[in-house]
Amino acid sequence: MDQQYAAQASLGVKKKRIRSQFVKDILRDRWMYVLLLPGVLYFVIFKYFPMAGLVMAFQDYKPHLGFWESPWVGLKHFERFFTEPQFWMLFRNTFLLAVYNLVFFFPLPIILALMLNEVRMKLFKQFVQTLVYLPHFVSWVVAVGIFYVLFTTEGGVVNEFIARLGMEKIPFLLSEEWFRTMIVSQSIWKEAGWGTIIFLAALSGVDLQLYEAARIDGAGRWRQLWHITLPAIRSTIVILFILRLGSFLDTGFEHIFLMLNSMNREVGEVFDTYVYMKGLTQAQYSYSAAVGMFKSLVGLVLVIGANRLAKKMGEEGVY
């Protein structure tokens, strides 16, 4: 009995010490937590709180009735979505664009960061960095407008050049064959440079003594890149790849919407534009919520699967 009492007393003392240390840590780093607060509030207000609205995917939601009084319909909207004639067309278009972005866009910031890391002229390196960062700050409206000016068949710079060469003008903006190429090219032009920031930060943390030792052993630039640089940023690449899979089916509504027209809609209509059409233009709120929820669930499954695979391969993963 005395031993049990002593053990409980000891446990109580340990808990008090932990609480006391926790309070001391909070007070010591209080300004760090103050700086953290805006970011936390942003995610709570704009990311987590709106998730409560997902209940409308299981309701026949009526704005005048609200969430509490709208009738529940279970999986009715999901069943309708999976049996819609457009489902496979939407899935194919979204999936192909997502794969093209993953294959062609994702590696480019890594390659660009590796190239910039090899530049020794500081002024030239800063100039190139500024040049490739700038498109990120251009809105998609302006970016698509620039491509319209360049590629339109009526006075477009590219088509005028093609005509001067004696060839037929190519309807880049109206053709189904060119739609995905244009979308991926625009994404690369706008975001590839901005994506190098994280990789350049990771590269700055590589121990320079490793390169010196490799040079002494006779390793050239390619050997150093393959055996030192890439392994050093491998964990960063894996984490960003996993996070990218979380938005795998998120092809970017504004970008796709601006490029859509009646001639390329068969290959350009994706889940994002479909949700807009059904949810906002036709006021089918519950149905569009079900479509959006399906897209989010696919991303969640991909993240969990990729994270488990990364851990099996010896990487840390995201959780």
Short mmCIF file of C-alpha atoms in Angstrom, two decimals:
data_model
loop_
_atom_site.label_atom_id
_atom_site.label_comp_id
_atom_site.label_asym_id
_atom_site.label_seq_id
_atom_site.Cartn_x
_atom_site.Cartn_y
_atom_site.Cartn_z
CA MET A 1 0.00 0.00 0.00
CA ASP A 2 2.86 2.33 0.89
CA GLN A 3 4.63 1.45 -2.38
CA GLN A 4 1.49 2.22 -4.40
CA TYR A 5 1.09 5.56 -2.62
CA ALA A 6 4.78 6.38 -3.23
CA ALA A 7 4.45 5.51 -6.93
CA GLN A 8 1.36 7.75 -7.29
CA ALA A 9 3.13 10.59 -5.47
CA SER A 10 6.16 10.18 -7.72
CA LEU A 11 3.93 10.21 -10.80
CA GLY A 12 2.20 13.36 -9.54
CA VAL A 13 5.55 15.08 -9.04
CA LYS A 14 6.65 14.13 -12.56
CA LYS A 15 3.42 15.52 -14.06
CA LYS A 16 3.89 18.79 -12.16
CA ARG A 17 7.46 19.05 -13.44
CA ILE A 18 6.33 18.42 -17.03
CA ARG A 19 3.58 21.05 -16.74
CA SER A 20 6.00 23.52 -15.17
CA GLN A 21 8.57 22.91 -17.92
CA PHE A 22 5.86 23.26 -20.58
CA VAL A 23 4.78 26.65 -19.16
CA LYS A 24 8.42 27.79 -19.01
CA ASP A 25 8.96 26.77 -22.64
CA ILE A 26 5.83 28.65 -23.72
CA LEU A 27 6.90 31.80 -21.87
CA ARG A 28 10.45 31.55 -23.17
CA ASP A 29 9.33 31.23 -26.82
CA ARG A 30 6.21 33.40 -26.50
CA TRP A 31 7.15 35.71 -29.38
CA MET A 32 7.67 32.73 -31.68
CA TYR A 33 4.13 31.58 -30.86
CA VAL A 34 2.83 35.09 -31.53
CA LEU A 35 4.46 34.95 -34.98
CA LEU A 36 2.93 31.50 -35.50
CA LEU A 37 -0.58 32.66 -34.59
CA PRO A 38 -1.55 34.34 -37.94
CA GLY A 39 -0.63 31.19 -39.86
CA VAL A 40 -2.60 28.97 -37.47
CA LEU A 41 -5.64 31.28 -37.67
CA TYR A 42 -5.45 31.28 -41.46
CA PHE A 43 -5.60 27.49 -41.66
CA VAL A 44 -8.29 27.20 -38.99
CA ILE A 45 -10.56 29.86 -40.52
CA PHE A 46 -10.04 29.23 -44.24
CA LYS A 47 -9.08 25.53 -44.37
CA TYR A 48 -10.49 23.59 -41.43
CA PHE A 49 -13.64 25.53 -40.53
CA PRO A 50 -15.10 25.35 -44.10
CA MET A 51 -14.76 21.56 -43.97
CA ALA A 52 -17.95 21.53 -41.89
CA GLY A 53 -19.77 22.37 -45.12
CA LEU A 54 -18.95 18.91 -46.50
CA VAL A 55 -22.09 17.64 -44.77
CA MET A 56 -24.08 19.06 -47.69
CA ALA A 57 -22.63 16.28 -49.87
CA PHE A 58 -24.92 13.92 -47.94
CA GLN A 59 -27.92 16.26 -47.98
CA ASP A 60 -30.32 17.76 -50.45
CA TYR A 61 -29.07 21.16 -49.32
CA LYS A 62 -31.42 24.13 -49.47
CA PRO A 63 -29.94 27.55 -48.56
CA HIS A 64 -33.14 28.70 -46.87
CA LEU A 65 -33.19 25.58 -44.66
CA GLY A 66 -29.49 25.54 -43.77
CA PHE A 67 -27.36 22.56 -42.73
CA TRP A 68 -29.58 21.51 -39.83
CA GLU A 69 -32.93 21.30 -41.60
CA SER A 70 -31.94 20.22 -45.12
CA PRO A 71 -33.04 16.61 -45.77
CA TRP A 72 -30.41 13.86 -45.63
CA VAL A 73 -30.04 11.74 -48.77
CA GLY A 74 -26.98 9.59 -47.92
CA LEU A 75 -24.80 8.66 -50.91
CA LYS A 76 -27.34 9.73 -53.53
CA HIS A 77 -25.12 12.45 -55.03
CA PHE A 78 -22.08 10.17 -55.18
CA GLU A 79 -24.11 7.50 -56.97
CA ARG A 80 -25.33 10.10 -59.43
CA PHE A 81 -21.80 11.36 -60.06
CA PHE A 82 -20.34 7.90 -60.71
CA THR A 83 -23.17 7.05 -63.14
CA GLU A 84 -23.06 10.35 -65.03
CA PRO A 85 -22.10 9.97 -68.75
CA GLN A 86 -19.44 12.70 -68.25
CA PHE A 87 -17.72 10.95 -65.34
CA TRP A 88 -15.12 9.04 -67.35
CA MET A 89 -14.50 12.01 -69.62
CA LEU A 90 -13.87 14.23 -66.57
CA PHE A 91 -11.73 11.59 -64.90
CA ARG A 92 -9.64 11.03 -68.04
CA ASN A 93 -9.05 14.74 -68.63
CA THR A 94 -8.19 15.47 -65.00
CA PHE A 95 -5.99 12.38 -64.63
CA LEU A 96 -4.01 13.04 -67.83
CA LEU A 97 -3.38 16.69 -66.95
CA ALA A 98 -2.31 15.65 -63.43
CA VAL A 99 0.09 13.03 -64.81
CA TYR A 100 1.55 15.48 -67.36
CA ASN A 101 2.11 18.05 -64.62
CA LEU A 102 3.75 15.43 -62.40
CA VAL A 103 6.00 14.06 -65.14
CA PHE A 104 6.98 17.26 -66.93
CA PHE A 105 6.51 20.03 -64.36
CA PHE A 106 7.59 18.50 -61.03
CA PRO A 107 11.21 17.63 -62.04
CA LEU A 108 11.92 21.01 -63.66
CA PRO A 109 12.32 23.08 -60.44
CA ILE A 110 14.81 20.44 -59.22
CA ILE A 111 16.80 20.59 -62.48
CA LEU A 112 16.68 24.39 -62.51
CA ALA A 113 17.83 24.56 -58.87
CA LEU A 114 20.74 22.20 -59.61
CA MET A 115 21.76 24.35 -62.57
CA LEU A 116 21.55 27.58 -60.56
CA ASN A 117 23.56 25.96 -57.77
CA GLU A 118 26.41 25.40 -60.22
CA VAL A 119 26.58 29.06 -61.25
CA ARG A 120 29.56 30.79 -59.63
CA MET A 121 28.97 34.36 -60.86
CA LYS A 122 26.82 35.78 -58.05
CA LEU A 123 25.43 38.72 -60.07
CA PHE A 124 24.42 36.53 -62.99
CA LYS A 125 22.87 33.97 -60.63
CA GLN A 126 20.76 36.65 -58.91
CA PHE A 127 19.67 38.01 -62.30
CA VAL A 128 18.52 34.58 -63.51
CA GLN A 129 16.74 33.88 -60.20
CA THR A 130 14.84 37.16 -60.44
CA LEU A 131 13.96 36.42 -64.05
CA VAL A 132 12.49 32.98 -63.31
CA TYR A 133 10.70 34.13 -60.12
CA LEU A 134 8.82 37.00 -61.77
CA PRO A 135 6.15 34.95 -63.66
CA HIS A 136 4.90 33.57 -60.33
CA PHE A 137 3.62 37.04 -59.41
CA VAL A 138 1.67 37.36 -62.66
CA SER A 139 -2.00 36.38 -62.35
CA TRP A 140 -3.36 33.57 -64.50
CA VAL A 141 -5.52 36.10 -66.33
CA VAL A 142 -2.42 37.98 -67.47
CA ALA A 143 -0.45 34.79 -68.14
CA VAL A 144 -3.16 33.31 -70.35
CA GLY A 145 -3.58 36.71 -72.03
CA ILE A 146 0.12 36.71 -72.95
CA PHE A 147 -0.21 33.23 -74.47
CA TYR A 148 -3.29 34.37 -76.40
CA VAL A 149 -1.32 37.25 -77.89
CA LEU A 150 1.52 34.89 -78.84
CA PHE A 151 -0.44 31.91 -80.17
CA THR A 152 -3.72 33.21 -81.59
CA THR A 153 -4.25 32.56 -85.28
CA GLU A 154 -5.29 36.18 -85.87
CA GLY A 155 -2.06 38.16 -85.64
CA GLY A 156 -0.32 35.95 -83.06
CA VAL A 157 3.47 36.28 -83.09
CA VAL A 158 4.10 32.52 -83.32
CA ASN A 159 1.55 31.92 -86.07
CA GLU A 160 2.74 34.93 -88.05
CA PHE A 161 6.27 33.48 -87.92
CA ILE A 162 4.94 30.09 -89.07
CA ALA A 163 3.10 31.80 -91.94
CA ARG A 164 6.30 33.64 -92.96
CA LEU A 165 7.98 30.24 -93.27
CA GLY A 166 5.30 29.23 -95.78
CA MET A 167 3.46 26.81 -93.49
CA GLU A 168 -0.17 26.72 -92.37
CA LYS A 169 -1.11 28.48 -89.17
CA ILE A 170 -1.74 26.18 -86.21
CA PRO A 171 -4.87 26.80 -84.07
CA PHE A 172 -3.04 26.27 -80.76
CA LEU A 173 -5.85 27.76 -78.66
CA LEU A 174 -8.69 25.90 -80.36
CA SER A 175 -7.11 22.53 -81.02
CA GLU A 176 -7.79 19.54 -78.76
CA GLU A 177 -4.35 18.13 -79.62
CA TRP A 178 -2.55 21.22 -78.32
CA PHE A 179 -4.67 21.91 -75.23
CA ARG A 180 -2.71 19.81 -72.69
CA THR A 181 0.61 20.96 -74.13
CA MET A 182 -0.43 24.58 -73.70
CA ILE A 183 -1.64 24.01 -70.12
CA VAL A 184 1.56 22.28 -69.01
CA SER A 185 3.76 24.84 -70.82
CA GLN A 186 1.99 27.70 -69.07
CA SER A 187 2.38 26.01 -65.68
CA ILE A 188 6.09 25.50 -66.32
CA TRP A 189 6.63 29.08 -67.43
CA LYS A 190 4.73 30.53 -64.48
CA GLU A 191 5.69 28.30 -61.53
CA ALA A 192 8.90 26.36 -62.29
CA GLY A 193 11.17 29.21 -61.18
CA TRP A 194 9.27 29.77 -57.94
CA GLY A 195 9.51 26.06 -57.17
CA THR A 196 13.31 26.27 -57.08
CA ILE A 197 13.31 28.26 -53.82
CA ILE A 198 12.89 25.26 -51.51
CA PHE A 199 15.43 23.17 -53.42
CA LEU A 200 18.00 26.00 -53.43
CA ALA A 201 17.49 26.33 -49.66
CA ALA A 202 18.11 22.58 -49.27
CA LEU A 203 21.21 22.79 -51.46
CA SER A 204 22.64 25.61 -49.34
CA GLY A 205 22.75 23.19 -46.40
CA VAL A 206 25.03 20.66 -48.12
CA ASP A 207 28.43 20.39 -46.41
CA LEU A 208 31.07 21.89 -48.74
CA GLN A 209 33.73 19.61 -47.26
CA LEU A 210 32.01 16.68 -49.00
CA TYR A 211 32.68 18.31 -52.37
CA GLU A 212 36.31 19.00 -51.44
CA ALA A 213 36.80 15.38 -50.42
CA ALA A 214 35.16 14.19 -53.64
CA ARG A 215 37.43 16.43 -55.76
CA ILE A 216 40.49 15.05 -53.97
CA ASP A 217 39.28 11.54 -54.83
CA GLY A 218 39.04 12.58 -58.48
CA ALA A 219 35.27 12.96 -58.76
CA GLY A 220 34.06 15.29 -61.51
CA ARG A 221 30.99 17.54 -61.50
CA TRP A 222 28.62 14.75 -62.57
CA ARG A 223 29.94 12.36 -59.91
CA GLN A 224 29.57 15.04 -57.23
CA LEU A 225 26.04 15.77 -58.43
CA TRP A 226 25.02 12.10 -58.38
CA HIS A 227 26.71 11.01 -55.14
CA ILE A 228 26.55 14.17 -53.00
CA THR A 229 24.06 16.78 -54.22
CA LEU A 230 21.09 14.58 -55.10
CA PRO A 231 21.32 12.37 -51.96
CA ALA A 232 21.52 15.55 -49.85
CA ILE A 233 18.19 16.88 -51.16
CA ARG A 234 16.49 13.49 -51.61
CA SER A 235 14.36 13.84 -48.47
CA THR A 236 13.17 17.29 -49.63
CA ILE A 237 12.25 15.87 -53.04
CA VAL A 238 10.32 13.00 -51.45
CA ILE A 239 8.37 15.26 -49.07
CA LEU A 240 7.42 17.70 -51.84
CA PHE A 241 6.44 14.80 -54.09
CA ILE A 242 4.13 13.41 -51.40
CA LEU A 243 2.58 16.84 -50.83
CA ARG A 244 2.16 17.25 -54.57
CA LEU A 245 0.18 14.00 -54.68
CA GLY A 246 -2.23 15.55 -52.17
CA SER A 247 -3.36 17.97 -54.88
CA PHE A 248 -2.95 15.42 -57.70
CA LEU A 249 -6.43 16.02 -59.14
CA ASP A 250 -6.30 19.76 -58.44
CA THR A 251 -5.49 21.05 -61.92
CA GLY A 252 -6.23 24.69 -61.11
CA PHE A 253 -9.72 26.03 -61.83
CA GLU A 254 -8.79 29.54 -62.95
CA HIS A 255 -6.09 28.35 -65.33
CA ILE A 256 -8.25 25.71 -67.03
CA PHE A 257 -11.35 27.91 -67.08
CA LEU A 258 -9.52 30.69 -68.92
CA MET A 259 -8.24 28.27 -71.57
CA LEU A 260 -11.56 26.48 -72.15
CA ASN A 261 -13.66 27.13 -75.23
CA SER A 262 -16.25 25.23 -77.24
CA MET A 263 -13.58 23.67 -79.48
CA ASN A 264 -11.41 22.09 -76.76
CA ARG A 265 -14.00 21.40 -74.05
CA GLU A 266 -13.99 17.66 -74.77
CA VAL A 267 -10.37 17.41 -73.54
CA GLY A 268 -10.36 20.45 -71.25
CA GLU A 269 -13.33 19.92 -68.94
CA VAL A 270 -12.03 18.76 -65.54
CA PHE A 271 -13.46 18.22 -62.06
CA ASP A 272 -12.73 21.81 -61.02
CA THR A 273 -14.61 23.40 -63.91
CA TYR A 274 -17.40 20.83 -63.57
CA VAL A 275 -17.87 21.76 -59.90
CA TYR A 276 -18.07 25.44 -60.89
CA MET A 277 -20.63 24.73 -63.61
CA LYS A 278 -22.86 22.53 -61.41
CA GLY A 279 -22.39 24.36 -58.12
CA LEU A 280 -22.40 28.04 -59.02
CA THR A 281 -24.06 28.35 -62.41
CA GLN A 282 -26.73 25.68 -61.78
CA ALA A 283 -26.99 25.97 -57.95
CA GLN A 284 -26.56 22.20 -57.40
CA TYR A 285 -24.65 22.73 -54.16
CA SER A 286 -24.91 19.24 -52.69
CA TYR A 287 -23.94 17.52 -55.93
CA SER A 288 -20.93 19.78 -56.50
CA ALA A 289 -19.86 19.26 -52.87
CA ALA A 290 -19.92 15.49 -53.48
CA VAL A 291 -17.71 15.91 -56.58
CA GLY A 292 -15.24 18.07 -54.66
CA MET A 293 -15.19 15.61 -51.76
CA PHE A 294 -14.41 12.73 -54.14
CA LYS A 295 -11.46 14.68 -55.52
CA SER A 296 -10.15 15.42 -52.01
CA LEU A 297 -10.50 11.78 -50.93
CA VAL A 298 -8.42 10.64 -53.90
CA GLY A 299 -5.68 13.09 -52.86
CA LEU A 300 -5.83 11.85 -49.25
CA VAL A 301 -5.47 8.20 -50.33
CA LEU A 302 -2.51 9.08 -52.58
CA VAL A 303 -0.75 10.99 -49.78
CA ILE A 304 -1.20 8.15 -47.26
CA GLY A 305 -0.05 5.55 -49.79
CA ALA A 306 2.98 7.56 -50.94
CA ASN A 307 3.95 8.34 -47.34
CA ARG A 308 3.89 4.66 -46.38
CA LEU A 309 5.92 3.75 -49.46
CA ALA A 310 8.48 6.47 -48.64
CA LYS A 311 8.87 5.14 -45.08
CA LYS A 312 9.41 1.61 -46.38
CA MET A 313 12.17 2.98 -48.58
CA GLY A 314 13.87 4.55 -45.57
CA GLU A 315 12.67 8.14 -45.94
CA GLU A 316 11.00 10.18 -43.17
CA GLY A 317 7.78 11.04 -45.00
CA VAL A 318 5.49 13.87 -43.92
CA TYR A 319 4.17 12.29 -40.72
#
